[in-house]
Amino acid sequence: MSENYVIIFDTTLRDGEQSPGASLEVQEKLMLAMQLARLNVDVIEAGFPISSPAQFDAVKLIAQEVKGPVIAGLARSLALDIDRCWEAVRFAKKPRIHTFIATSQVHVKHKLRKSEDEILEMAVAAVKRAKGYCEDVEFSPEDSSRTGKDFLFRIIEAVIDAGATVINIPDTVGYSNPEEFGNLIREIREKVPNINQAILSVHCHNDLGMAVANSLSAIRNGAQQVECTINGIGERAGNASLEEIVMALKTRKDFYGKETRIRTEEIMKTSRMVSHLTGIVVQPNKAIVGANAFAHESGIHQDAVLKDARTYEIMTPQSIGLATNKIVLGRHSGRHGLKKRLEDLGYKLSAEELDKIYQRFMELADKKKEIFDEDLAVIVEDITREIKEVYHLEYFHVFSGNNTIPTATVGIKVNEKLLHEAACGDGPVDAAYKAIDKIVQLPVKLEDYTLRAVTSGKDALGEVGVTVAKDDKRVYGRGTSTDVLEASIKAYLNALNRLTTMINQKGK
Ligand code: KIV
Ligand code: ZN
């Protein structure tokens, strides 16, 4: 591995799976490991074989099936752990045993209740045992960043002499900061005499939100491998996020002067797979892979991005596997963003029409967070076709329950005349729509029905969108209300009014 490459050690399947609530089936782990191989990580830590039969099976299966990366398994510095770990990883073309023991005073005294000399002996014995099985042995002094430096340097030197090929320095509880952690890595390089015989690695947790910054600082100070997870998942506040480290190195190569072998175009796909399989959602403003990471809402920003994306994008969406950036139309969007979206949707509008549409757009944007293309279609039609409200809802009653036949009565004004009808249906919406059909007498097909909340809270406004078709004509209708039934009826009538306008205009 050339000096310019940082080794990416992915521990999504081991430390990531230790996230509260995340537990993966063996087959799901295999699927993820395959994707990690496509992403081209250098090392996959596939699990902790002694911790359960399922963990063992997953590590073994991944070792058997996944080609390319080194496959590592975790083991405490105990003979039984190491033997079990080897049983699982030995099927890999490039196996690694990763053994660890805590070295900080608080862990040594209160968790392990041993002396430092006993810990050092256990570490050396574990590395020697692992070395008896496999050439590639990683050792981690757990809680390194809170370990006394003399003992830390002493144990590192001893395990390298015992055969460790990788020394990993964990900031186990995310206690450190970039300056301090970088200095620690530099000091290890300077003060441990045999350090050049091993690869120096770091493993940072995110308790104070500095896992990525600490990892990057470590790289600046001589770390050659970083341990990280997709979406930054992991114990407590998580681990350093793989995608953030990789994209920081790529985007700021001028500063770090380092590369990785990651196929960055696979990042988004991997992130989505991890989120989907673990059930851990990615926060929208998460760097690189959050839903808003490449979304622009401010009018000034939209205008600039449309002229030249480099104004507000330091990396391209394509570089992480997204097809394009996202111009979010909402309250802060300007006329330019709106005009561009309308053009993209194929509308050719006069300046006067655009003025009116912009006005209506702003009114709607005050009520809902994001304006979708279907909303624009409704506004454009309203402005350009002058939709007439032929059918107007006067009232509705719905009778529904879990063991009764849903029935609806509706009163609709048609050209100033009030008409009433009642009908039964599969559900209350279906019953109401059937009652409306009896009044309107326009045979239509309901092709699509969607319901979404446009504001939050218990009294959220619900918005219903329906697509209604008759012969070759297809229209979209929208209705909003705090009552979803009312929203549903309004949406249907809105669509029927549009359809009627369309039919009447064609007939003229
Ligand atoms: O955070 C930690 O210290 C670990 C070690 C087992 C490497 O996950
Ligand atoms: Zn960890």
Short mmCIF file of C-alpha atoms and ligand atoms in Angstrom, two decimals:
data_model
loop_
_atom_site.label_atom_id
_atom_site.label_comp_id
_atom_site.label_asym_id
_atom_site.label_seq_id
_atom_site.Cartn_x
_atom_site.Cartn_y
_atom_site.Cartn_z
CA MET A 1 0.00 0.00 0.00
CA SER A 2 1.56 3.24 -1.12
CA GLU A 3 2.16 6.00 1.43
CA ASN A 4 -0.44 8.14 -0.25
CA TYR A 5 -3.31 5.76 0.38
CA VAL A 6 -5.27 5.68 3.61
CA ILE A 7 -6.50 2.16 4.40
CA ILE A 8 -10.26 2.13 4.94
CA PHE A 9 -11.26 -0.40 7.60
CA ASP A 10 -15.04 -0.69 7.70
CA THR A 11 -16.57 -1.83 10.97
CA THR A 12 -20.26 -1.30 10.11
CA LEU A 13 -20.93 -5.01 10.62
CA ARG A 14 -19.18 -5.12 14.01
CA ASP A 15 -19.12 -1.76 15.84
CA GLY A 16 -21.95 -0.42 13.65
CA GLU A 17 -24.12 -3.36 14.54
CA GLN A 18 -23.54 -2.50 18.20
CA SER A 19 -25.78 0.56 17.64
CA PRO A 20 -28.76 0.40 19.94
CA GLY A 21 -31.62 -1.16 18.01
CA ALA A 22 -29.56 -2.42 15.07
CA SER A 23 -29.44 -6.12 14.67
CA LEU A 24 -28.86 -7.78 11.34
CA GLU A 25 -29.65 -11.28 10.12
CA VAL A 26 -26.79 -13.39 8.78
CA GLN A 27 -27.99 -13.06 5.16
CA GLU A 28 -28.40 -9.31 5.54
CA LYS A 29 -24.82 -9.07 6.76
CA LEU A 30 -23.64 -11.00 3.74
CA MET A 31 -25.56 -8.65 1.45
CA LEU A 32 -23.97 -5.64 3.14
CA ALA A 33 -20.50 -7.16 3.03
CA MET A 34 -20.92 -7.72 -0.72
CA GLN A 35 -21.84 -4.06 -1.12
CA LEU A 36 -18.86 -3.00 1.02
CA ALA A 37 -16.66 -5.00 -1.35
CA ARG A 38 -18.22 -3.12 -4.29
CA LEU A 39 -17.51 0.12 -2.45
CA ASN A 40 -13.95 -1.22 -2.38
CA VAL A 41 -13.15 -0.90 1.32
CA ASP A 42 -9.76 -2.39 2.19
CA VAL A 43 -10.87 -4.26 5.33
CA ILE A 44 -14.27 -5.51 6.48
CA GLU A 45 -14.61 -6.22 10.18
CA ALA A 46 -17.37 -8.79 9.84
CA GLY A 47 -18.23 -9.36 13.51
CA PHE A 48 -17.21 -10.66 16.91
CA PRO A 49 -17.34 -14.46 16.45
CA ILE A 50 -17.33 -15.57 20.09
CA SER A 51 -20.18 -13.27 21.08
CA SER A 52 -22.96 -15.47 19.62
CA PRO A 53 -23.51 -18.35 17.18
CA ALA A 54 -25.15 -15.93 14.71
CA GLN A 55 -22.10 -13.62 14.86
CA PHE A 56 -19.85 -16.61 14.23
CA ASP A 57 -21.96 -17.79 11.28
CA ALA A 58 -21.99 -14.32 9.73
CA VAL A 59 -18.21 -13.88 9.94
CA LYS A 60 -17.65 -17.36 8.55
CA LEU A 61 -20.07 -16.86 5.66
CA ILE A 62 -18.58 -13.49 4.76
CA ALA A 63 -15.06 -14.99 4.92
CA GLN A 64 -16.19 -17.73 2.54
CA GLU A 65 -18.15 -15.60 0.10
CA VAL A 66 -16.75 -12.07 -0.07
CA LYS A 67 -13.76 -11.57 -2.31
CA GLY A 68 -11.44 -8.57 -2.35
CA PRO A 69 -11.13 -6.98 1.09
CA VAL A 70 -9.32 -8.38 4.12
CA ILE A 71 -11.91 -10.07 6.38
CA ALA A 72 -11.33 -9.36 10.07
CA GLY A 73 -12.97 -10.77 13.18
CA LEU A 74 -12.80 -9.30 16.67
CA ALA A 75 -11.52 -11.17 19.72
CA ARG A 76 -10.78 -10.25 23.32
CA SER A 77 -7.25 -11.03 24.44
CA LEU A 78 -8.33 -14.48 25.54
CA ALA A 79 -7.33 -17.83 24.04
CA LEU A 80 -10.92 -19.00 23.57
CA ASP A 81 -11.88 -15.81 21.72
CA ILE A 82 -8.90 -16.01 19.42
CA ASP A 83 -9.48 -19.67 18.59
CA ARG A 84 -13.13 -19.01 17.79
CA CYS A 85 -12.26 -15.96 15.71
CA TRP A 86 -9.79 -17.96 13.66
CA GLU A 87 -12.38 -20.70 13.11
CA ALA A 88 -14.56 -18.08 11.41
CA VAL A 89 -12.07 -15.93 9.47
CA ARG A 90 -9.79 -18.73 8.29
CA PHE A 91 -11.94 -19.23 5.16
CA ALA A 92 -11.03 -15.80 3.83
CA LYS A 93 -8.36 -15.30 1.22
CA LYS A 94 -7.00 -12.48 3.37
CA PRO A 95 -7.98 -13.17 7.02
CA ARG A 96 -7.18 -10.93 10.00
CA ILE A 97 -7.58 -11.48 13.75
CA HIS A 98 -8.25 -8.23 15.61
CA THR A 99 -7.61 -8.61 19.32
CA PHE A 100 -8.08 -5.98 22.02
CA ILE A 101 -7.73 -5.33 25.71
CA ALA A 102 -8.44 -2.19 27.72
CA THR A 103 -5.41 -0.23 28.87
CA SER A 104 -6.71 2.92 30.61
CA GLN A 105 -6.53 3.08 34.39
CA VAL A 106 -10.30 3.27 34.79
CA HIS A 107 -10.80 0.11 32.71
CA VAL A 108 -7.79 -1.79 34.03
CA LYS A 109 -8.64 -1.12 37.67
CA HIS A 110 -12.44 -1.14 37.69
CA LYS A 111 -13.48 -3.30 34.74
CA LEU A 112 -10.68 -5.85 34.45
CA ARG A 113 -9.34 -5.58 38.05
CA LYS A 114 -5.80 -6.39 37.00
CA SER A 115 -2.38 -4.74 37.10
CA GLU A 116 -0.83 -3.11 34.03
CA ASP A 117 1.79 -5.88 33.91
CA GLU A 118 -0.93 -8.53 33.81
CA ILE A 119 -2.66 -6.65 30.99
CA LEU A 120 0.58 -6.44 29.02
CA GLU A 121 1.15 -10.16 29.47
CA MET A 122 -2.36 -10.99 28.27
CA ALA A 123 -1.96 -8.74 25.22
CA VAL A 124 1.35 -10.29 24.22
CA ALA A 125 0.01 -13.83 24.74
CA ALA A 126 -3.07 -13.04 22.65
CA VAL A 127 -1.06 -11.61 19.77
CA LYS A 128 1.28 -14.61 19.82
CA ARG A 129 -1.64 -17.03 19.78
CA ALA A 130 -3.27 -15.16 16.90
CA LYS A 131 0.02 -15.06 15.06
CA GLY A 132 0.17 -18.84 15.33
CA TYR A 133 -2.92 -18.93 13.12
CA CYS A 134 -2.55 -15.98 10.80
CA GLU A 135 0.01 -13.52 9.53
CA ASP A 136 -2.25 -10.46 9.76
CA VAL A 137 -2.88 -9.58 13.44
CA GLU A 138 -4.31 -6.29 14.67
CA PHE A 139 -4.06 -5.18 18.28
CA SER A 140 -6.15 -2.43 19.95
CA PRO A 141 -5.37 -0.97 23.39
CA GLU A 142 -8.99 -0.11 24.22
CA ASP A 143 -9.55 3.41 25.57
CA SER A 144 -6.11 4.48 24.30
CA SER A 145 -6.90 8.18 24.50
CA ARG A 146 -7.40 7.90 28.29
CA THR A 147 -4.42 5.59 28.81
CA GLY A 148 -1.22 6.81 30.49
CA LYS A 149 1.30 7.38 27.70
CA ASP A 150 4.16 5.40 29.26
CA PHE A 151 2.02 2.27 29.52
CA LEU A 152 0.48 2.85 26.10
CA PHE A 153 3.88 3.13 24.38
CA ARG A 154 5.18 0.11 26.34
CA ILE A 155 2.30 -2.17 25.37
CA ILE A 156 2.41 -1.12 21.72
CA GLU A 157 6.11 -1.91 21.53
CA ALA A 158 5.58 -5.30 23.22
CA VAL A 159 2.74 -6.44 20.93
CA ILE A 160 4.67 -5.41 17.82
CA ASP A 161 7.56 -7.54 19.07
CA ALA A 162 5.03 -10.35 19.56
CA GLY A 163 4.00 -10.08 15.89
CA ALA A 164 1.16 -7.51 15.61
CA THR A 165 1.04 -6.10 12.09
CA VAL A 166 -1.53 -3.37 12.79
CA ILE A 167 -1.73 -1.17 15.89
CA ASN A 168 -5.10 0.48 16.30
CA ILE A 169 -5.55 3.45 18.64
CA PRO A 170 -9.18 3.76 19.73
CA ASP A 171 -10.74 6.87 21.18
CA THR A 172 -13.23 4.46 22.68
CA VAL A 173 -15.46 6.97 24.45
CA GLY A 174 -15.03 9.90 22.02
CA TYR A 175 -13.18 11.88 24.69
CA SER A 176 -10.37 13.36 22.64
CA ASN A 177 -10.20 16.36 20.32
CA PRO A 178 -8.43 16.86 17.00
CA GLU A 179 -5.33 18.61 18.35
CA GLU A 180 -4.79 16.24 21.25
CA PHE A 181 -5.52 13.09 19.23
CA GLY A 182 -3.27 14.20 16.37
CA ASN A 183 -0.46 14.85 18.87
CA LEU A 184 -0.94 11.39 20.38
CA ILE A 185 -0.53 9.74 16.98
CA ARG A 186 2.57 11.83 16.24
CA GLU A 187 4.07 10.92 19.62
CA ILE A 188 3.44 7.21 19.03
CA ARG A 189 5.29 7.56 15.72
CA GLU A 190 8.16 9.35 17.41
CA LYS A 191 8.46 7.40 20.66
CA VAL A 192 7.62 3.76 19.97
CA PRO A 193 10.90 2.44 18.54
CA ASN A 194 9.47 -0.39 16.41
CA ILE A 195 6.32 1.41 15.20
CA ASN A 196 7.49 1.31 11.58
CA GLN A 197 7.09 -2.46 11.62
CA ALA A 198 3.30 -2.07 11.93
CA ILE A 199 0.50 -0.13 10.27
CA LEU A 200 -0.79 2.60 12.59
CA SER A 201 -4.58 2.80 12.71
CA VAL A 202 -7.21 4.90 14.52
CA HIS A 203 -10.77 4.19 15.63
CA CYS A 204 -12.76 7.19 16.84
CA HIS A 205 -16.14 7.38 18.53
CA ASN A 206 -18.44 10.35 18.22
CA ASP A 207 -19.58 11.15 21.77
CA LEU A 208 -18.56 14.80 21.41
CA GLY A 209 -19.25 14.94 17.68
CA MET A 210 -15.54 14.89 16.76
CA ALA A 211 -14.98 11.36 15.46
CA VAL A 212 -14.37 12.45 11.86
CA ALA A 213 -12.27 15.49 12.84
CA ASN A 214 -10.17 13.34 15.19
CA SER A 215 -9.64 10.72 12.47
CA LEU A 216 -8.58 13.35 9.92
CA SER A 217 -6.21 14.93 12.42
CA ALA A 218 -4.73 11.48 13.06
CA ILE A 219 -4.19 11.04 9.31
CA ARG A 220 -2.38 14.41 9.21
CA ASN A 221 -0.12 13.10 11.97
CA GLY A 222 0.78 9.74 10.50
CA ALA A 223 -2.18 7.35 10.86
CA GLN A 224 -2.26 4.98 7.89
CA GLN A 225 -5.58 3.22 8.53
CA VAL A 226 -8.94 4.60 9.72
CA GLU A 227 -11.72 2.53 11.19
CA CYS A 228 -15.16 3.84 10.39
CA THR A 229 -18.76 2.91 9.63
CA ILE A 230 -21.31 3.73 6.96
CA ASN A 231 -23.61 6.56 8.11
CA GLY A 232 -21.43 6.79 11.26
CA ILE A 233 -23.52 4.18 13.08
CA GLY A 234 -22.03 2.48 16.14
CA GLU A 235 -22.02 2.26 19.93
CA ARG A 236 -23.76 5.23 21.64
CA ALA A 237 -23.22 8.31 19.42
CA GLY A 238 -21.58 6.15 16.79
CA ASN A 239 -18.25 5.86 15.01
CA ALA A 240 -16.46 8.08 12.54
CA SER A 241 -18.47 8.11 9.33
CA LEU A 242 -16.77 6.44 6.38
CA GLU A 243 -18.37 8.66 3.76
CA GLU A 244 -17.37 11.86 5.56
CA ILE A 245 -13.73 10.82 5.93
CA VAL A 246 -13.48 9.57 2.36
CA MET A 247 -15.13 12.64 0.82
CA ALA A 248 -13.07 15.00 3.00
CA LEU A 249 -9.89 13.36 1.73
CA LYS A 250 -11.13 13.46 -1.87
CA THR A 251 -12.51 16.99 -1.82
CA ARG A 252 -9.53 18.43 0.06
CA LYS A 253 -6.74 16.42 -1.51
CA ASP A 254 -4.93 19.73 -1.85
CA PHE A 255 -4.77 19.87 1.97
CA TYR A 256 -4.48 16.24 3.11
CA GLY A 257 -2.47 14.94 0.15
CA LYS A 258 -3.99 11.46 0.65
CA GLU A 259 -6.30 9.20 -1.29
CA THR A 260 -8.43 6.14 -0.64
CA ARG A 261 -9.40 3.28 -2.92
CA ILE A 262 -13.11 3.80 -2.27
CA ARG A 263 -15.42 3.87 -5.31
CA THR A 264 -17.22 6.95 -4.11
CA GLU A 265 -20.07 6.49 -6.63
CA GLU A 266 -21.18 3.52 -4.49
CA ILE A 267 -21.53 5.62 -1.32
CA MET A 268 -25.19 6.55 -1.60
CA LYS A 269 -26.28 3.05 -2.45
CA THR A 270 -24.34 1.64 0.51
CA SER A 271 -25.73 4.28 2.86
CA ARG A 272 -29.30 3.49 1.82
CA MET A 273 -28.74 -0.23 2.20
CA VAL A 274 -27.35 0.22 5.72
CA SER A 275 -30.22 2.48 6.70
CA HIS A 276 -32.80 0.16 5.22
CA LEU A 277 -31.43 -3.02 6.79
CA THR A 278 -30.65 -1.61 10.25
CA GLY A 279 -33.74 0.61 10.42
CA ILE A 280 -31.53 3.52 11.51
CA VAL A 281 -32.67 6.55 9.54
CA VAL A 282 -30.15 9.06 8.25
CA GLN A 283 -30.80 12.57 9.54
CA PRO A 284 -31.74 14.85 6.60
CA ASN A 285 -28.87 17.28 7.23
CA LYS A 286 -26.23 14.54 7.59
CA ALA A 287 -23.11 15.43 5.61
CA ILE A 288 -22.69 13.62 2.27
CA VAL A 289 -25.64 11.19 2.50
CA GLY A 290 -28.44 13.18 4.18
CA ALA A 291 -31.50 13.90 2.02
CA ASN A 292 -30.63 17.61 2.11
CA ALA A 293 -26.88 17.29 1.51
CA PHE A 294 -27.33 18.31 -2.14
CA ALA A 295 -30.63 20.20 -1.86
CA HIS A 296 -30.89 23.94 -2.34
CA GLU A 297 -33.85 25.92 -1.08
CA SER A 298 -32.73 29.54 -0.81
CA GLY A 299 -33.64 31.54 -3.91
CA ILE A 300 -30.18 33.11 -4.11
CA HIS A 301 -28.53 29.70 -3.88
CA GLN A 302 -30.88 28.15 -6.46
CA ASP A 303 -30.20 30.94 -8.91
CA ALA A 304 -26.43 30.54 -8.47
CA VAL A 305 -26.45 26.72 -8.63
CA LEU A 306 -28.45 26.82 -11.85
CA LYS A 307 -25.83 29.15 -13.32
CA ASP A 308 -22.86 27.16 -12.02
CA ALA A 309 -23.20 24.40 -9.40
CA ARG A 310 -19.70 25.06 -8.05
CA THR A 311 -21.02 28.21 -6.37
CA TYR A 312 -22.65 26.19 -3.59
CA GLU A 313 -21.46 22.63 -4.17
CA ILE A 314 -17.95 21.57 -3.18
CA MET A 315 -18.44 18.09 -4.62
CA THR A 316 -20.81 16.81 -7.26
CA PRO A 317 -23.85 14.72 -6.37
CA GLN A 318 -22.70 12.29 -9.07
CA SER A 319 -19.44 11.68 -7.18
CA ILE A 320 -21.37 9.88 -4.42
CA GLY A 321 -23.76 8.17 -6.81
CA LEU A 322 -26.67 10.61 -6.87
CA ALA A 323 -28.09 11.36 -10.30
CA THR A 324 -28.45 15.08 -9.68
CA ASN A 325 -28.79 17.76 -7.03
CA LYS A 326 -32.24 18.75 -5.80
CA ILE A 327 -33.78 22.14 -6.18
CA VAL A 328 -36.38 22.19 -3.40
CA LEU A 329 -39.21 24.54 -4.18
CA GLY A 330 -40.51 26.16 -1.02
CA ARG A 331 -40.95 29.44 0.80
CA HIS A 332 -37.40 30.58 0.11
CA SER A 333 -37.33 29.81 -3.59
CA GLY A 334 -37.11 32.70 -5.98
CA ARG A 335 -38.76 33.29 -9.32
CA HIS A 336 -35.71 31.98 -11.13
CA GLY A 337 -35.88 28.54 -9.47
CA LEU A 338 -39.63 28.35 -10.12
CA LYS A 339 -39.27 29.40 -13.76
CA LYS A 340 -36.53 26.82 -14.35
CA ARG A 341 -38.62 24.01 -12.81
CA LEU A 342 -41.65 24.99 -14.90
CA GLU A 343 -39.50 24.97 -18.03
CA ASP A 344 -38.12 21.56 -17.08
CA LEU A 345 -41.69 20.33 -16.72
CA GLY A 346 -42.37 21.50 -20.27
CA TYR A 347 -44.56 24.57 -19.63
CA LYS A 348 -44.22 27.49 -22.00
CA LEU A 349 -45.59 30.53 -20.17
CA SER A 350 -45.87 34.24 -20.83
CA ALA A 351 -44.33 36.73 -18.39
CA GLU A 352 -47.83 37.66 -17.22
CA GLU A 353 -48.78 34.02 -16.55
CA LEU A 354 -45.51 33.49 -14.72
CA ASP A 355 -46.27 36.50 -12.48
CA LYS A 356 -49.65 35.06 -11.53
CA ILE A 357 -48.22 31.58 -10.99
CA TYR A 358 -45.49 32.96 -8.77
CA GLN A 359 -48.11 34.76 -6.69
CA ARG A 360 -50.12 31.57 -6.19
CA PHE A 361 -46.95 29.59 -5.59
CA MET A 362 -45.96 31.93 -2.73
CA GLU A 363 -49.41 31.65 -1.15
CA LEU A 364 -49.18 27.87 -1.21
CA ALA A 365 -45.58 27.90 0.05
CA ASP A 366 -46.76 29.72 3.17
CA LYS A 367 -48.98 26.74 3.95
CA LYS A 368 -46.73 23.80 3.11
CA LYS A 369 -43.05 23.00 3.40
CA GLU A 370 -42.28 21.68 -0.06
CA ILE A 371 -44.04 22.34 -3.33
CA PHE A 372 -44.14 19.27 -5.54
CA ASP A 373 -44.44 19.08 -9.32
CA GLU A 374 -48.10 18.00 -9.00
CA ASP A 375 -48.82 21.22 -7.07
CA LEU A 376 -47.26 23.25 -9.85
CA ALA A 377 -49.39 21.45 -12.41
CA VAL A 378 -52.53 22.43 -10.50
CA ILE A 379 -51.46 26.08 -10.25
CA VAL A 380 -50.49 26.29 -13.90
CA GLU A 381 -53.79 24.80 -14.97
CA ASP A 382 -55.75 27.13 -12.71
CA ILE A 383 -54.00 30.16 -14.16
CA THR A 384 -53.91 29.17 -17.79
CA ARG A 385 -57.32 27.52 -18.10
CA GLU A 386 -59.40 29.52 -15.66
CA ILE A 387 -60.94 26.48 -13.94
CA LYS A 388 -64.62 26.95 -13.15
CA GLU A 389 -66.00 25.49 -9.95
CA VAL A 390 -68.96 23.59 -11.37
CA TYR A 391 -69.20 21.25 -8.34
CA HIS A 392 -69.01 22.76 -4.87
CA LEU A 393 -69.11 20.76 -1.62
CA GLU A 394 -71.91 21.91 0.69
CA TYR A 395 -71.76 19.16 3.32
CA PHE A 396 -70.97 15.51 3.90
CA HIS A 397 -71.84 12.88 6.54
CA VAL A 398 -70.00 9.62 6.82
CA PHE A 399 -71.00 6.60 8.83
CA SER A 400 -68.15 4.14 9.35
CA GLY A 401 -66.84 1.59 11.82
CA ASN A 402 -64.97 -1.71 12.07
CA ASN A 403 -68.04 -3.95 11.70
CA THR A 404 -70.45 -1.81 9.71
CA ILE A 405 -70.87 -0.96 6.04
CA PRO A 406 -69.39 2.50 5.39
CA THR A 407 -72.07 4.88 4.11
CA ALA A 408 -71.76 8.48 2.97
CA THR A 409 -74.23 11.24 2.17
CA VAL A 410 -73.00 14.28 0.27
CA GLY A 411 -74.59 17.56 -0.70
CA ILE A 412 -73.08 19.27 -3.74
CA LYS A 413 -74.06 22.49 -5.39
CA VAL A 414 -74.08 22.11 -9.16
CA ASN A 415 -74.54 25.44 -10.89
CA GLU A 416 -76.25 26.88 -7.79
CA LYS A 417 -78.59 23.89 -7.40
CA LEU A 418 -78.10 21.71 -4.30
CA LEU A 419 -78.16 17.97 -5.02
CA HIS A 420 -77.94 15.16 -2.44
CA GLU A 421 -76.96 11.53 -2.79
CA ALA A 422 -75.98 8.63 -0.54
CA ALA A 423 -73.92 5.51 -1.22
CA CYS A 424 -72.15 2.60 0.46
CA GLY A 425 -68.53 1.67 -0.21
CA ASP A 426 -65.48 -0.37 0.80
CA GLY A 427 -64.42 2.44 3.09
CA PRO A 428 -65.61 5.95 3.96
CA VAL A 429 -63.67 7.58 1.10
CA ASP A 430 -64.96 5.05 -1.40
CA ALA A 431 -68.54 5.60 -0.15
CA ALA A 432 -68.21 9.39 -0.49
CA TYR A 433 -66.70 9.11 -3.98
CA LYS A 434 -69.56 6.81 -5.06
CA ALA A 435 -72.13 9.31 -3.76
CA ILE A 436 -70.37 12.10 -5.71
CA ASP A 437 -70.31 9.93 -8.85
CA LYS A 438 -74.10 9.57 -8.60
CA ILE A 439 -74.46 13.36 -8.64
CA VAL A 440 -71.81 14.21 -11.23
CA GLN A 441 -72.64 11.38 -13.63
CA LEU A 442 -69.27 11.55 -15.34
CA PRO A 443 -67.82 8.03 -15.62
CA VAL A 444 -64.23 8.44 -14.48
CA LYS A 445 -61.49 6.13 -13.28
CA LEU A 446 -59.66 6.95 -10.06
CA GLU A 447 -56.07 6.10 -11.00
CA ASP A 448 -54.19 7.30 -7.97
CA TYR A 449 -54.86 8.47 -4.43
CA THR A 450 -52.17 9.77 -2.05
CA LEU A 451 -52.45 11.21 1.42
CA ARG A 452 -49.66 13.10 3.15
CA ALA A 453 -49.28 15.44 6.10
CA VAL A 454 -48.21 18.92 5.02
CA THR A 455 -47.79 20.29 8.54
CA SER A 456 -46.79 18.44 11.71
CA GLY A 457 -48.50 17.71 15.03
CA LYS A 458 -51.84 16.14 15.96
CA ASP A 459 -53.80 18.84 14.11
CA ALA A 460 -51.65 18.49 10.99
CA LEU A 461 -53.12 19.54 7.69
CA GLY A 462 -53.60 16.50 5.50
CA GLU A 463 -53.27 16.83 1.77
CA VAL A 464 -54.91 14.43 -0.62
CA GLY A 465 -53.91 14.19 -4.25
CA VAL A 466 -55.96 12.19 -6.74
CA THR A 467 -55.47 11.40 -10.40
CA VAL A 468 -58.68 10.90 -12.31
CA ALA A 469 -58.93 9.74 -15.93
CA LYS A 470 -61.65 9.77 -18.57
CA ASP A 471 -60.83 8.39 -22.02
CA ASP A 472 -57.55 10.04 -23.02
CA LYS A 473 -57.84 12.84 -20.45
CA ARG A 474 -56.08 12.67 -17.12
CA VAL A 475 -56.24 15.31 -14.39
CA TYR A 476 -54.82 15.76 -10.91
CA GLY A 477 -56.86 17.22 -8.06
CA ARG A 478 -55.72 18.40 -4.66
CA GLY A 479 -57.56 19.04 -1.39
CA THR A 480 -56.34 20.01 2.07
CA SER A 481 -58.05 19.90 5.45
CA THR A 482 -57.37 18.86 9.03
CA ASP A 483 -60.00 16.17 8.33
CA VAL A 484 -58.68 13.59 5.88
CA LEU A 485 -62.18 12.74 4.62
CA GLU A 486 -62.87 16.34 3.79
CA ALA A 487 -59.48 16.61 2.09
CA SER A 488 -60.31 13.47 0.08
CA ILE A 489 -63.69 14.81 -1.07
CA LYS A 490 -62.23 18.21 -1.95
CA ALA A 491 -59.45 16.59 -3.99
CA TYR A 492 -61.94 14.49 -5.94
CA LEU A 493 -64.21 17.46 -6.66
CA ASN A 494 -61.18 19.55 -7.62
CA ALA A 495 -60.21 16.90 -10.18
CA LEU A 496 -63.79 16.66 -11.50
CA ASN A 497 -63.97 20.45 -11.92
CA ARG A 498 -60.75 20.40 -13.92
CA LEU A 499 -61.94 17.55 -16.06
CA THR A 500 -65.24 19.29 -16.75
CA THR A 501 -63.44 22.51 -17.70
CA MET A 502 -61.19 20.57 -20.02
CA ILE A 503 -64.11 18.79 -21.71
CA ASN A 504 -66.11 22.03 -22.08
CA GLN A 505 -63.14 23.94 -23.52
CA LYS A 506 -62.50 21.20 -26.06
CA GLY A 507 -66.12 21.18 -27.09
CA LYS A 508 -66.10 24.90 -27.94
O1 KIV B 1 -14.14 1.47 20.55
C1 KIV B 1 -13.29 0.58 20.76
O2 KIV B 1 -12.38 0.70 21.56
C2 KIV B 1 -13.43 -0.65 20.01
C3 KIV B 1 -12.29 -1.62 20.06
C4 KIV B 1 -12.77 -3.00 20.22
C5 KIV B 1 -11.43 -1.43 18.86
O3 KIV B 1 -14.41 -0.83 19.30
ZN ZN B 2 -15.44 1.07 18.87
#
